[in-house]
Amino acid sequence: MTKSNTSEKKKKGAIIGAAFIMATSAVGPGFLTQTAVFTEKFGSNFAFVILMVTIATIIIQLNIWRVICVSGMRGQDIANKVLPGLGYVVAFLVALGGLAFNIGNIGGAALGLNVLFGLNTTVGVLISGALGAFVFLQKDMGNIMDRLTKVLGAMMIIVMTYVAVSSNPPVGRALHDAVLPESYGALTFSIITLLGGTIGGYITFAGAHRLVDADTKGIENLGKINQSSILGVSVASIIRVMLFLAVLGVVSTGFKLDPSNPPASAFKAGAGIVGYKIFGLVIFSAALTSIVGAAYTSVSFLKTLSKTVMNNEKQFIIGFIVFSTAVMAFIGKPVVLLVLAGSLNGLILPLTLGVILLGSKKKEIVGEYKHSQLLTVLGWIVVVASGYAGVLSLQNIMKIFG
């Protein structure tokens, strides 16, 4: 096989890999818990939240992926073009949020290993961190990362579909409530929460930055860019729907989830001990892919701002994972840091999406590309809506430091 054929094959792999990096980053341990808790609270009405978040995700991702990949610039570089110095602020916020969530991701992976094999939490933390670092020790880390997220992402869809079918959810009622829930107002906060938790911070940029690194950029690649972003949203949405249906089938029978671990109790009730083991596999896979996605994307926000990071990207990614692992192993679950990261994500989304929308109108960023007016209008609507979430996030930050 010639070098050009090999390069083309890697590019095709990266298009799918970028989609799965975004999708699997969006369905980490926090997402599993949020979905289980809200499904128990709202029942089939939560289908409306899933639908709204999916629509918002499509709007956000198409806007961000198109502008970043057509321009060939990463998020922080576009921010600096829009307002000099803003890229450093964005990079700091994204990296800080990514670090805090990575600590939680490593804890989630350790929980999965405990469910699967009964491993001590500290041992599970060290193994999870080592596995995440191992991906980036490879010579062709991008290709390995693409393969890992594709395999684990596909596996999550298969096993969660099994649990969803086993729990026998009221699908007809869920379809009805997806359009006509009992109360739209009561679901507003859950929409904001789920949106911030599954598409905020580094997650928004994970796939687009991967495509830029794989040299899939420019107007000539717009079709591939759209294809990859839609695939990523589709994969994440399928996983969301399957998890929702799995939990809905359980809570519809009147079963009360264990508040200490809502998704685990749902899987066990829905499919017995097999379901419980599947939960372990799902949370481990979701956490491991999120560890990889968070570390890779967080460092990608720093590398164009520092030659040291650019020249030692692999070492910085591994260091990012090692530090996250050490914090989780020796300090334990950093609750304050995780709350702070979640709050920061609420602030990051309207800022970063707003910057991208402003950048889409600058010729020095996108050249001759004409960004969709419809996507622009819809994007600003999401900015306003997520800005409201940012106000709530700011209140949470004030409480932390108050």
mmCIF file of C-alpha atoms in Angstrom:
data_model
loop_
_atom_site.group_PDB
_atom_site.id
_atom_site.type_symbol
_atom_site.label_atom_id
_atom_site.label_comp_id
_atom_site.label_asym_id
_atom_site.label_seq_id
_atom_site.Cartn_x
_atom_site.Cartn_y
_atom_site.Cartn_z
ATOM 1 C CA MET A 1 0.000 0.000 0.000
ATOM 2 C CA THR A 2 1.375 3.423 -0.980
ATOM 3 C CA LYS A 3 1.891 6.243 1.498
ATOM 4 C CA SER A 4 -0.931 8.253 -0.120
ATOM 5 C CA ASN A 5 -3.364 5.338 0.232
ATOM 6 C CA THR A 6 -2.352 4.846 3.856
ATOM 7 C CA SER A 7 -2.818 8.559 4.546
ATOM 8 C CA GLU A 8 -6.265 8.540 2.912
ATOM 9 C CA LYS A 9 -7.283 5.490 4.945
ATOM 10 C CA LYS A 10 -6.202 7.234 8.166
ATOM 11 C CA LYS A 11 -8.197 10.330 7.200
ATOM 12 C CA LYS A 12 -11.317 8.216 6.651
ATOM 13 C CA GLY A 13 -10.716 6.541 10.011
ATOM 14 C CA ALA A 14 -10.312 9.947 11.638
ATOM 15 C CA ILE A 15 -13.661 11.149 10.252
ATOM 16 C CA ILE A 16 -15.442 8.313 12.046
ATOM 17 C CA GLY A 17 -13.055 8.491 14.999
ATOM 18 C CA ALA A 18 -13.743 12.212 15.512
ATOM 19 C CA ALA A 19 -17.470 11.463 15.642
ATOM 20 C CA PHE A 20 -16.964 8.773 18.278
ATOM 21 C CA ILE A 21 -14.545 10.902 20.319
ATOM 22 C CA MET A 22 -17.221 13.594 20.577
ATOM 23 C CA ALA A 23 -20.025 11.094 21.225
ATOM 24 C CA THR A 24 -18.223 9.048 23.880
ATOM 25 C CA SER A 25 -16.904 12.197 25.589
ATOM 26 C CA ALA A 26 -20.530 13.333 25.884
ATOM 27 C CA VAL A 27 -21.649 10.166 27.691
ATOM 28 C CA GLY A 28 -19.312 9.968 30.656
ATOM 29 C CA PRO A 29 -20.140 8.779 34.206
ATOM 30 C CA GLY A 30 -21.903 12.048 35.096
ATOM 31 C CA PHE A 31 -24.225 11.676 32.123
ATOM 32 C CA LEU A 32 -25.245 8.162 33.223
ATOM 33 C CA THR A 33 -26.179 9.392 36.692
ATOM 34 C CA GLN A 34 -27.974 12.544 35.471
ATOM 35 C CA THR A 35 -30.101 10.595 33.005
ATOM 36 C CA ALA A 36 -31.071 7.961 35.567
ATOM 37 C CA VAL A 37 -32.015 10.565 38.198
ATOM 38 C CA PHE A 38 -34.068 12.719 35.807
ATOM 39 C CA THR A 39 -35.814 9.699 34.266
ATOM 40 C CA GLU A 40 -36.913 8.546 37.709
ATOM 41 C CA LYS A 41 -38.137 12.068 38.510
ATOM 42 C CA PHE A 42 -39.982 12.840 35.252
ATOM 43 C CA GLY A 43 -40.728 9.415 33.814
ATOM 44 C CA SER A 44 -41.655 9.343 30.129
ATOM 45 C CA ASN A 45 -41.785 13.169 30.070
ATOM 46 C CA PHE A 46 -37.981 13.121 30.099
ATOM 47 C CA ALA A 47 -38.197 12.068 26.434
ATOM 48 C CA PHE A 48 -38.920 15.726 25.645
ATOM 49 C CA VAL A 49 -35.644 16.716 27.325
ATOM 50 C CA ILE A 50 -33.735 14.116 25.277
ATOM 51 C CA LEU A 51 -35.300 15.504 22.078
ATOM 52 C CA MET A 52 -34.535 19.149 22.924
ATOM 53 C CA VAL A 53 -30.948 18.396 23.938
ATOM 54 C CA THR A 54 -30.428 16.427 20.710
ATOM 55 C CA ILE A 55 -31.701 19.341 18.590
ATOM 56 C CA ALA A 56 -29.522 21.827 20.505
ATOM 57 C CA THR A 57 -26.518 19.510 20.136
ATOM 58 C CA ILE A 58 -26.975 19.364 16.363
ATOM 59 C CA ILE A 59 -27.091 23.182 16.186
ATOM 60 C CA ILE A 60 -24.022 23.598 18.412
ATOM 61 C CA GLN A 61 -21.911 20.942 16.725
ATOM 62 C CA LEU A 62 -22.690 21.956 13.138
ATOM 63 C CA ASN A 63 -21.807 25.569 13.941
ATOM 64 C CA ILE A 64 -18.580 24.741 15.753
ATOM 65 C CA TRP A 65 -17.354 21.922 13.529
ATOM 66 C CA ARG A 66 -17.968 23.867 10.307
ATOM 67 C CA VAL A 67 -16.183 27.035 11.411
ATOM 68 C CA ILE A 68 -13.245 25.274 13.096
ATOM 69 C CA CYS A 69 -12.660 22.730 10.338
ATOM 70 C CA VAL A 70 -13.209 25.089 7.397
ATOM 71 C CA SER A 71 -10.837 27.648 8.939
ATOM 72 C CA GLY A 72 -8.364 24.991 10.092
ATOM 73 C CA MET A 73 -8.054 26.898 13.376
ATOM 74 C CA ARG A 74 -8.699 25.485 16.824
ATOM 75 C CA GLY A 75 -11.161 27.121 19.199
ATOM 76 C CA GLN A 76 -8.589 29.154 21.131
ATOM 77 C CA ASP A 77 -7.027 30.524 17.934
ATOM 78 C CA ILE A 78 -10.414 31.667 16.617
ATOM 79 C CA ALA A 79 -11.102 33.316 19.988
ATOM 80 C CA ASN A 80 -7.799 35.227 19.748
ATOM 81 C CA LYS A 81 -8.721 36.388 16.236
ATOM 82 C CA VAL A 82 -12.127 37.613 17.461
ATOM 83 C CA LEU A 83 -10.631 39.382 20.497
ATOM 84 C CA PRO A 84 -6.885 39.270 21.199
ATOM 85 C CA GLY A 85 -6.208 37.489 24.481
ATOM 86 C CA LEU A 86 -9.636 35.818 24.654
ATOM 87 C CA GLY A 87 -8.145 32.541 23.407
ATOM 88 C CA TYR A 88 -6.034 32.292 26.579
ATOM 89 C CA VAL A 89 -9.146 32.718 28.745
ATOM 90 C CA VAL A 90 -11.060 30.091 26.767
ATOM 91 C CA ALA A 91 -8.113 27.669 26.874
ATOM 92 C CA PHE A 92 -7.752 28.094 30.643
ATOM 93 C CA LEU A 93 -11.463 27.509 31.308
ATOM 94 C CA VAL A 94 -11.661 24.484 29.013
ATOM 95 C CA ALA A 95 -8.482 22.902 30.385
ATOM 96 C CA LEU A 96 -9.528 23.501 34.010
ATOM 97 C CA GLY A 97 -12.954 21.992 33.408
ATOM 98 C CA GLY A 98 -11.409 19.094 31.489
ATOM 99 C CA LEU A 99 -8.981 18.374 34.333
ATOM 100 C CA ALA A 100 -11.693 18.351 36.981
ATOM 101 C CA PHE A 101 -13.965 16.123 34.908
ATOM 102 C CA ASN A 102 -11.056 13.811 34.129
ATOM 103 C CA ILE A 103 -10.608 13.201 37.834
ATOM 104 C CA GLY A 104 -14.277 12.170 37.973
ATOM 105 C CA ASN A 105 -13.882 10.056 34.824
ATOM 106 C CA ILE A 106 -11.027 8.098 36.397
ATOM 107 C CA GLY A 107 -13.185 7.516 39.479
ATOM 108 C CA GLY A 108 -15.996 6.311 37.193
ATOM 109 C CA ALA A 109 -13.680 3.869 35.410
ATOM 110 C CA ALA A 110 -12.523 2.528 38.781
ATOM 111 C CA LEU A 111 -16.160 2.009 39.783
ATOM 112 C CA GLY A 112 -16.704 0.025 36.592
ATOM 113 C CA LEU A 113 -13.710 -2.221 37.347
ATOM 114 C CA ASN A 114 -15.047 -2.733 40.882
ATOM 115 C CA VAL A 115 -18.427 -3.878 39.521
ATOM 116 C CA LEU A 116 -16.822 -6.146 36.906
ATOM 117 C CA PHE A 117 -13.982 -7.678 38.908
ATOM 118 C CA GLY A 118 -14.401 -6.546 42.523
ATOM 119 C CA LEU A 119 -11.174 -4.528 42.411
ATOM 120 C CA ASN A 120 -10.275 -2.155 45.224
ATOM 121 C CA THR A 121 -11.089 1.451 44.244
ATOM 122 C CA THR A 122 -7.491 2.683 44.486
ATOM 123 C CA VAL A 123 -6.242 -0.229 42.367
ATOM 124 C CA GLY A 124 -9.014 0.483 39.851
ATOM 125 C CA VAL A 125 -8.014 4.156 39.730
ATOM 126 C CA LEU A 126 -4.370 3.297 39.005
ATOM 127 C CA ILE A 127 -5.304 0.757 36.315
ATOM 128 C CA SER A 128 -7.722 3.204 34.667
ATOM 129 C CA GLY A 129 -5.118 5.970 34.597
ATOM 130 C CA ALA A 130 -2.509 3.579 33.195
ATOM 131 C CA LEU A 131 -4.855 2.457 30.415
ATOM 132 C CA GLY A 132 -5.640 6.059 29.476
ATOM 133 C CA ALA A 133 -1.941 6.974 29.411
ATOM 134 C CA PHE A 134 -1.093 3.837 27.412
ATOM 135 C CA VAL A 135 -3.162 5.114 24.460
ATOM 136 C CA PHE A 136 -0.905 8.161 24.174
ATOM 137 C CA LEU A 137 2.322 6.210 24.609
ATOM 138 C CA GLN A 138 1.731 4.709 21.164
ATOM 139 C CA LYS A 139 3.557 6.121 18.143
ATOM 140 C CA ASP A 140 0.326 6.616 16.184
ATOM 141 C CA MET A 141 -1.760 7.849 19.124
ATOM 142 C CA GLY A 142 -4.429 9.470 16.906
ATOM 143 C CA ASN A 143 -5.203 6.228 15.097
ATOM 144 C CA ILE A 144 -5.248 4.249 18.364
ATOM 145 C CA MET A 145 -7.565 6.829 19.941
ATOM 146 C CA ASP A 146 -9.938 6.603 16.956
ATOM 147 C CA ARG A 147 -10.066 2.794 17.145
ATOM 148 C CA LEU A 148 -10.590 2.730 20.915
ATOM 149 C CA THR A 149 -13.517 5.152 20.875
ATOM 150 C CA LYS A 150 -15.151 3.386 17.905
ATOM 151 C CA VAL A 151 -14.941 -0.075 19.491
ATOM 152 C CA LEU A 152 -16.065 0.989 22.970
ATOM 153 C CA GLY A 153 -18.749 3.319 21.577
ATOM 154 C CA ALA A 154 -20.253 0.538 19.434
ATOM 155 C CA MET A 155 -20.088 -1.864 22.372
ATOM 156 C CA MET A 156 -21.971 0.597 24.617
ATOM 157 C CA ILE A 157 -24.769 0.888 22.048
ATOM 158 C CA ILE A 158 -25.130 -2.904 21.791
ATOM 159 C CA VAL A 159 -25.199 -3.707 25.516
ATOM 160 C CA MET A 160 -27.410 -0.734 26.429
ATOM 161 C CA THR A 161 -29.872 -1.746 23.730
ATOM 162 C CA TYR A 162 -29.991 -5.202 25.349
ATOM 163 C CA VAL A 163 -30.802 -3.703 28.759
ATOM 164 C CA ALA A 164 -33.374 -1.319 27.217
ATOM 165 C CA VAL A 165 -35.191 -4.231 25.543
ATOM 166 C CA SER A 166 -34.956 -6.329 28.736
ATOM 167 C CA SER A 167 -36.564 -3.602 30.853
ATOM 168 C CA ASN A 168 -39.622 -3.447 28.549
ATOM 169 C CA PRO A 169 -40.145 0.354 28.562
ATOM 170 C CA PRO A 170 -43.433 2.040 27.514
ATOM 171 C CA VAL A 171 -42.082 3.239 24.145
ATOM 172 C CA GLY A 172 -45.442 4.528 22.855
ATOM 173 C CA ARG A 173 -45.941 6.787 25.848
ATOM 174 C CA ALA A 174 -42.351 8.039 25.575
ATOM 175 C CA LEU A 175 -42.865 8.944 21.903
ATOM 176 C CA HIS A 176 -46.030 10.879 22.807
ATOM 177 C CA ASP A 177 -44.384 12.723 25.707
ATOM 178 C CA ALA A 178 -41.348 13.588 23.575
ATOM 179 C CA VAL A 179 -43.629 16.050 21.780
ATOM 180 C CA LEU A 180 -46.408 16.663 24.300
ATOM 181 C CA PRO A 181 -45.070 16.374 27.858
ATOM 182 C CA GLU A 182 -47.304 17.116 30.837
ATOM 183 C CA SER A 183 -45.399 20.328 31.660
ATOM 184 C CA TYR A 184 -42.835 22.108 29.517
ATOM 185 C CA GLY A 185 -41.830 24.485 32.313
ATOM 186 C CA ALA A 186 -41.021 21.728 34.790
ATOM 187 C CA LEU A 187 -38.482 20.272 32.350
ATOM 188 C CA THR A 188 -36.562 23.495 31.652
ATOM 189 C CA PHE A 189 -33.915 23.063 34.339
ATOM 190 C CA SER A 190 -33.225 19.443 33.356
ATOM 191 C CA ILE A 191 -32.694 20.547 29.726
ATOM 192 C CA ILE A 192 -30.150 23.154 30.849
ATOM 193 C CA THR A 193 -28.415 20.687 33.175
ATOM 194 C CA LEU A 194 -28.157 17.894 30.622
ATOM 195 C CA LEU A 195 -27.017 20.297 27.899
ATOM 196 C CA GLY A 196 -24.192 21.662 30.060
ATOM 197 C CA GLY A 197 -23.159 18.176 31.160
ATOM 198 C CA THR A 198 -23.096 16.584 27.724
ATOM 199 C CA ILE A 199 -22.013 19.322 25.317
ATOM 200 C CA GLY A 200 -20.266 21.926 27.458
ATOM 201 C CA GLY A 201 -16.565 22.583 27.929
ATOM 202 C CA TYR A 202 -14.060 20.399 26.093
ATOM 203 C CA ILE A 203 -16.776 18.055 24.731
ATOM 204 C CA THR A 204 -17.956 20.696 22.256
ATOM 205 C CA PHE A 205 -14.559 20.785 20.559
ATOM 206 C CA ALA A 206 -13.319 17.186 20.911
ATOM 207 C CA GLY A 207 -14.337 15.987 17.456
ATOM 208 C CA ALA A 208 -13.608 19.205 15.553
ATOM 209 C CA HIS A 209 -10.080 19.453 16.962
ATOM 210 C CA ARG A 210 -9.487 15.799 16.033
ATOM 211 C CA LEU A 211 -10.469 16.528 12.412
ATOM 212 C CA VAL A 212 -8.111 19.526 12.281
ATOM 213 C CA ASP A 213 -5.274 17.348 13.635
ATOM 214 C CA ALA A 214 -6.127 14.758 10.956
ATOM 215 C CA ASP A 215 -5.860 17.521 8.306
ATOM 216 C CA THR A 216 -9.543 17.242 7.365
ATOM 217 C CA LYS A 217 -10.162 20.940 6.910
ATOM 218 C CA GLY A 218 -11.039 23.586 4.349
ATOM 219 C CA ILE A 219 -14.198 24.236 2.305
ATOM 220 C CA GLU A 220 -13.384 21.271 0.056
ATOM 221 C CA ASN A 221 -13.928 18.938 3.037
ATOM 222 C CA LEU A 222 -17.225 20.494 4.185
ATOM 223 C CA GLY A 223 -19.202 17.374 3.260
ATOM 224 C CA LYS A 224 -16.927 15.155 5.351
ATOM 225 C CA ILE A 225 -17.072 17.650 8.219
ATOM 226 C CA ASN A 226 -20.884 17.619 8.202
ATOM 227 C CA GLN A 227 -20.914 13.827 7.928
ATOM 228 C CA SER A 228 -18.632 13.411 10.926
ATOM 229 C CA SER A 229 -20.516 15.888 13.135
ATOM 230 C CA ILE A 230 -23.921 14.356 12.342
ATOM 231 C CA LEU A 231 -22.545 10.851 12.989
ATOM 232 C CA GLY A 232 -21.203 11.989 16.354
ATOM 233 C CA VAL A 233 -24.523 13.523 17.393
ATOM 234 C CA SER A 234 -26.344 10.393 16.193
ATOM 235 C CA VAL A 235 -24.132 8.023 18.202
ATOM 236 C CA ALA A 236 -24.447 10.149 21.353
ATOM 237 C CA SER A 237 -28.225 10.378 20.859
ATOM 238 C CA ILE A 238 -28.632 6.617 20.418
ATOM 239 C CA ILE A 239 -26.741 6.011 23.663
ATOM 240 C CA ARG A 240 -28.868 8.662 25.419
ATOM 241 C CA VAL A 241 -32.115 7.129 24.168
ATOM 242 C CA MET A 242 -31.124 3.561 25.058
ATOM 243 C CA LEU A 243 -30.121 4.584 28.582
ATOM 244 C CA PHE A 244 -33.337 6.557 29.005
ATOM 245 C CA LEU A 245 -35.475 3.618 27.848
ATOM 246 C CA ALA A 246 -33.563 1.161 30.045
ATOM 247 C CA VAL A 247 -34.201 3.281 33.149
ATOM 248 C CA LEU A 248 -37.774 4.168 32.101
ATOM 249 C CA GLY A 249 -38.718 0.498 31.848
ATOM 250 C CA VAL A 250 -37.526 -0.027 35.419
ATOM 251 C CA VAL A 251 -39.044 3.050 37.082
ATOM 252 C CA SER A 252 -42.363 2.560 35.230
ATOM 253 C CA THR A 253 -42.929 -0.538 37.367
ATOM 254 C CA GLY A 254 -42.664 1.585 40.527
ATOM 255 C CA PHE A 255 -39.117 0.480 41.330
ATOM 256 C CA LYS A 256 -37.133 3.055 43.337
ATOM 257 C CA LEU A 257 -33.538 3.588 42.240
ATOM 258 C CA ASP A 258 -30.742 3.405 44.790
ATOM 259 C CA PRO A 259 -29.796 7.086 45.354
ATOM 260 C CA SER A 260 -26.159 6.111 46.003
ATOM 261 C CA ASN A 261 -25.860 4.653 42.478
ATOM 262 C CA PRO A 262 -29.041 5.233 40.399
ATOM 263 C CA PRO A 263 -27.886 3.814 37.023
ATOM 264 C CA ALA A 264 -26.407 0.649 38.568
ATOM 265 C CA SER A 265 -29.627 -0.155 40.397
ATOM 266 C CA ALA A 266 -31.621 0.479 37.193
ATOM 267 C CA PHE A 267 -29.477 -1.913 35.152
ATOM 268 C CA LYS A 268 -29.668 -4.584 37.869
ATOM 269 C CA ALA A 269 -33.443 -4.277 38.167
ATOM 270 C CA GLY A 270 -33.862 -4.316 34.391
ATOM 271 C CA ALA A 271 -31.645 -7.289 33.527
ATOM 272 C CA GLY A 272 -30.601 -8.933 36.793
ATOM 273 C CA ILE A 273 -26.961 -9.649 37.642
ATOM 274 C CA VAL A 274 -26.135 -9.594 33.913
ATOM 275 C CA GLY A 275 -27.523 -6.059 33.794
ATOM 276 C CA TYR A 276 -25.407 -5.096 36.791
ATOM 277 C CA LYS A 277 -22.256 -6.395 35.093
ATOM 278 C CA ILE A 278 -23.286 -4.565 31.914
ATOM 279 C CA PHE A 279 -23.489 -1.377 33.963
ATOM 280 C CA GLY A 280 -19.902 -1.988 35.066
ATOM 281 C CA LEU A 281 -18.852 -2.457 31.445
ATOM 282 C CA VAL A 282 -20.773 0.634 30.289
ATOM 283 C CA ILE A 283 -19.488 2.995 32.969
ATOM 284 C CA PHE A 284 -15.923 1.717 32.506
ATOM 285 C CA SER A 285 -16.140 2.217 28.733
ATOM 286 C CA ALA A 286 -17.829 5.617 29.066
ATOM 287 C CA ALA A 287 -15.231 6.743 31.583
ATOM 288 C CA LEU A 288 -12.186 5.432 29.689
ATOM 289 C CA THR A 289 -13.229 7.090 26.426
ATOM 290 C CA SER A 290 -13.953 10.304 28.348
ATOM 291 C CA ILE A 291 -10.495 10.149 29.976
ATOM 292 C CA VAL A 292 -8.948 9.957 26.512
ATOM 293 C CA GLY A 293 -11.221 12.666 25.076
ATOM 294 C CA ALA A 294 -10.781 15.089 27.981
ATOM 295 C CA ALA A 295 -6.992 14.790 28.074
ATOM 296 C CA TYR A 296 -6.552 15.056 24.301
ATOM 297 C CA THR A 297 -8.921 18.014 23.846
ATOM 298 C CA SER A 298 -7.772 19.948 26.919
ATOM 299 C CA VAL A 299 -4.145 19.828 25.788
ATOM 300 C CA SER A 300 -5.180 20.687 22.205
ATOM 301 C CA PHE A 301 -6.423 24.004 23.622
ATOM 302 C CA LEU A 302 -2.986 24.750 25.009
ATOM 303 C CA LYS A 303 -0.640 23.574 22.276
ATOM 304 C CA THR A 304 -1.027 26.467 19.824
ATOM 305 C CA LEU A 305 -0.562 28.950 22.667
ATOM 306 C CA SER A 306 2.713 27.428 23.846
ATOM 307 C CA LYS A 307 5.576 26.037 21.767
ATOM 308 C CA THR A 308 6.601 23.875 24.725
ATOM 309 C CA VAL A 309 3.197 22.166 24.758
ATOM 310 C CA MET A 310 3.151 21.936 20.943
ATOM 311 C CA ASN A 311 6.571 20.223 20.847
ATOM 312 C CA ASN A 312 5.741 17.870 23.719
ATOM 313 C CA GLU A 313 2.024 17.273 23.171
ATOM 314 C CA LYS A 314 2.116 13.559 23.927
ATOM 315 C CA GLN A 315 4.009 14.088 27.201
ATOM 316 C CA PHE A 316 1.586 16.814 28.320
ATOM 317 C CA ILE A 317 -1.438 14.592 27.600
ATOM 318 C CA ILE A 318 0.100 11.746 29.600
ATOM 319 C CA GLY A 319 0.990 14.178 32.394
ATOM 320 C CA PHE A 320 -2.604 15.431 32.376
ATOM 321 C CA ILE A 321 -3.858 11.868 32.925
ATOM 322 C CA VAL A 322 -1.192 11.037 35.530
ATOM 323 C CA PHE A 323 -2.046 14.154 37.558
ATOM 324 C CA SER A 324 -5.789 13.371 37.388
ATOM 325 C CA THR A 325 -5.063 9.810 38.524
ATOM 326 C CA ALA A 326 -2.882 10.938 41.410
ATOM 327 C CA VAL A 327 -5.536 13.350 42.683
ATOM 328 C CA MET A 328 -8.201 10.640 42.538
ATOM 329 C CA ALA A 329 -5.964 7.975 44.128
ATOM 330 C CA PHE A 330 -4.484 10.004 46.981
ATOM 331 C CA ILE A 331 -7.042 12.704 47.716
ATOM 332 C CA GLY A 332 -10.274 10.968 46.765
ATOM 333 C CA LYS A 333 -13.301 12.360 45.000
ATOM 334 C CA PRO A 334 -12.794 16.127 44.723
ATOM 335 C CA VAL A 335 -16.403 17.176 45.168
ATOM 336 C CA VAL A 336 -15.760 20.924 45.227
ATOM 337 C CA LEU A 337 -13.589 20.720 42.113
ATOM 338 C CA LEU A 338 -16.237 18.702 40.259
ATOM 339 C CA VAL A 339 -18.991 21.165 41.201
ATOM 340 C CA LEU A 340 -16.746 24.019 40.093
ATOM 341 C CA ALA A 341 -16.031 22.284 36.782
ATOM 342 C CA GLY A 342 -19.725 21.751 36.142
ATOM 343 C CA SER A 343 -20.383 25.391 36.886
ATOM 344 C CA LEU A 344 -17.561 26.499 34.585
ATOM 345 C CA ASN A 345 -19.020 24.376 31.792
ATOM 346 C CA GLY A 346 -22.234 26.348 32.097
ATOM 347 C CA LEU A 347 -20.227 29.515 31.521
ATOM 348 C CA ILE A 348 -18.017 28.113 28.761
ATOM 349 C CA LEU A 349 -20.728 27.047 26.288
ATOM 350 C CA PRO A 350 -22.318 30.463 25.579
ATOM 351 C CA LEU A 351 -18.857 32.078 25.492
ATOM 352 C CA THR A 352 -17.282 29.582 23.085
ATOM 353 C CA LEU A 353 -20.323 29.235 20.830
ATOM 354 C CA GLY A 354 -20.697 33.020 20.704
ATOM 355 C CA VAL A 355 -17.018 33.367 19.730
ATOM 356 C CA ILE A 356 -17.430 30.781 16.955
ATOM 357 C CA LEU A 357 -20.513 32.568 15.588
ATOM 358 C CA LEU A 358 -18.658 35.894 15.552
ATOM 359 C CA GLY A 359 -15.686 34.209 13.915
ATOM 360 C CA SER A 360 -17.906 32.718 11.209
ATOM 361 C CA LYS A 361 -18.398 36.238 9.807
ATOM 362 C CA LYS A 362 -14.696 37.141 9.701
ATOM 363 C CA LYS A 363 -13.003 36.610 6.343
ATOM 364 C CA GLU A 364 -9.584 36.347 7.998
ATOM 365 C CA ILE A 365 -10.889 33.253 9.794
ATOM 366 C CA VAL A 366 -13.138 31.436 7.282
ATOM 367 C CA GLY A 367 -11.951 32.959 4.002
ATOM 368 C CA GLU A 368 -14.557 32.740 1.229
ATOM 369 C CA TYR A 369 -16.786 30.363 3.188
ATOM 370 C CA LYS A 370 -20.332 31.650 3.778
ATOM 371 C CA HIS A 371 -21.750 30.265 7.003
ATOM 372 C CA SER A 372 -25.407 29.218 7.055
ATOM 373 C CA GLN A 373 -27.728 32.026 8.187
ATOM 374 C CA LEU A 374 -30.124 29.470 9.649
ATOM 375 C CA LEU A 375 -27.366 27.871 11.731
ATOM 376 C CA THR A 376 -26.251 31.332 12.832
ATOM 377 C CA VAL A 377 -29.726 32.357 14.042
ATOM 378 C CA LEU A 378 -30.308 29.011 15.772
ATOM 379 C CA GLY A 379 -26.834 29.236 17.264
ATOM 380 C CA TRP A 380 -27.524 32.630 18.858
ATOM 381 C CA ILE A 381 -30.768 31.245 20.320
ATOM 382 C CA VAL A 382 -28.723 28.498 21.979
ATOM 383 C CA VAL A 383 -26.210 31.113 23.202
ATOM 384 C CA VAL A 384 -29.026 33.022 24.938
ATOM 385 C CA ALA A 385 -30.529 29.839 26.417
ATOM 386 C CA SER A 386 -27.163 28.535 27.612
ATOM 387 C CA GLY A 387 -26.362 32.022 28.901
ATOM 388 C CA TYR A 388 -29.218 31.543 31.342
ATOM 389 C CA ALA A 389 -27.527 28.315 32.428
ATOM 390 C CA GLY A 390 -24.363 30.351 32.865
ATOM 391 C CA VAL A 391 -26.124 32.642 35.336
ATOM 392 C CA LEU A 392 -27.137 29.591 37.363
ATOM 393 C CA SER A 393 -23.565 28.294 37.119
ATOM 394 C CA LEU A 394 -22.210 31.598 38.388
ATOM 395 C CA GLN A 395 -24.481 31.279 41.418
ATOM 396 C CA ASN A 396 -22.999 27.830 42.083
ATOM 397 C CA ILE A 397 -19.460 29.227 41.857
ATOM 398 C CA MET A 398 -20.378 32.001 44.312
ATOM 399 C CA LYS A 399 -21.676 29.368 46.736
ATOM 400 C CA ILE A 400 -18.407 27.429 46.475
ATOM 401 C CA PHE A 401 -16.284 30.444 47.323
ATOM 402 C CA GLY A 402 -18.879 32.047 49.571
#
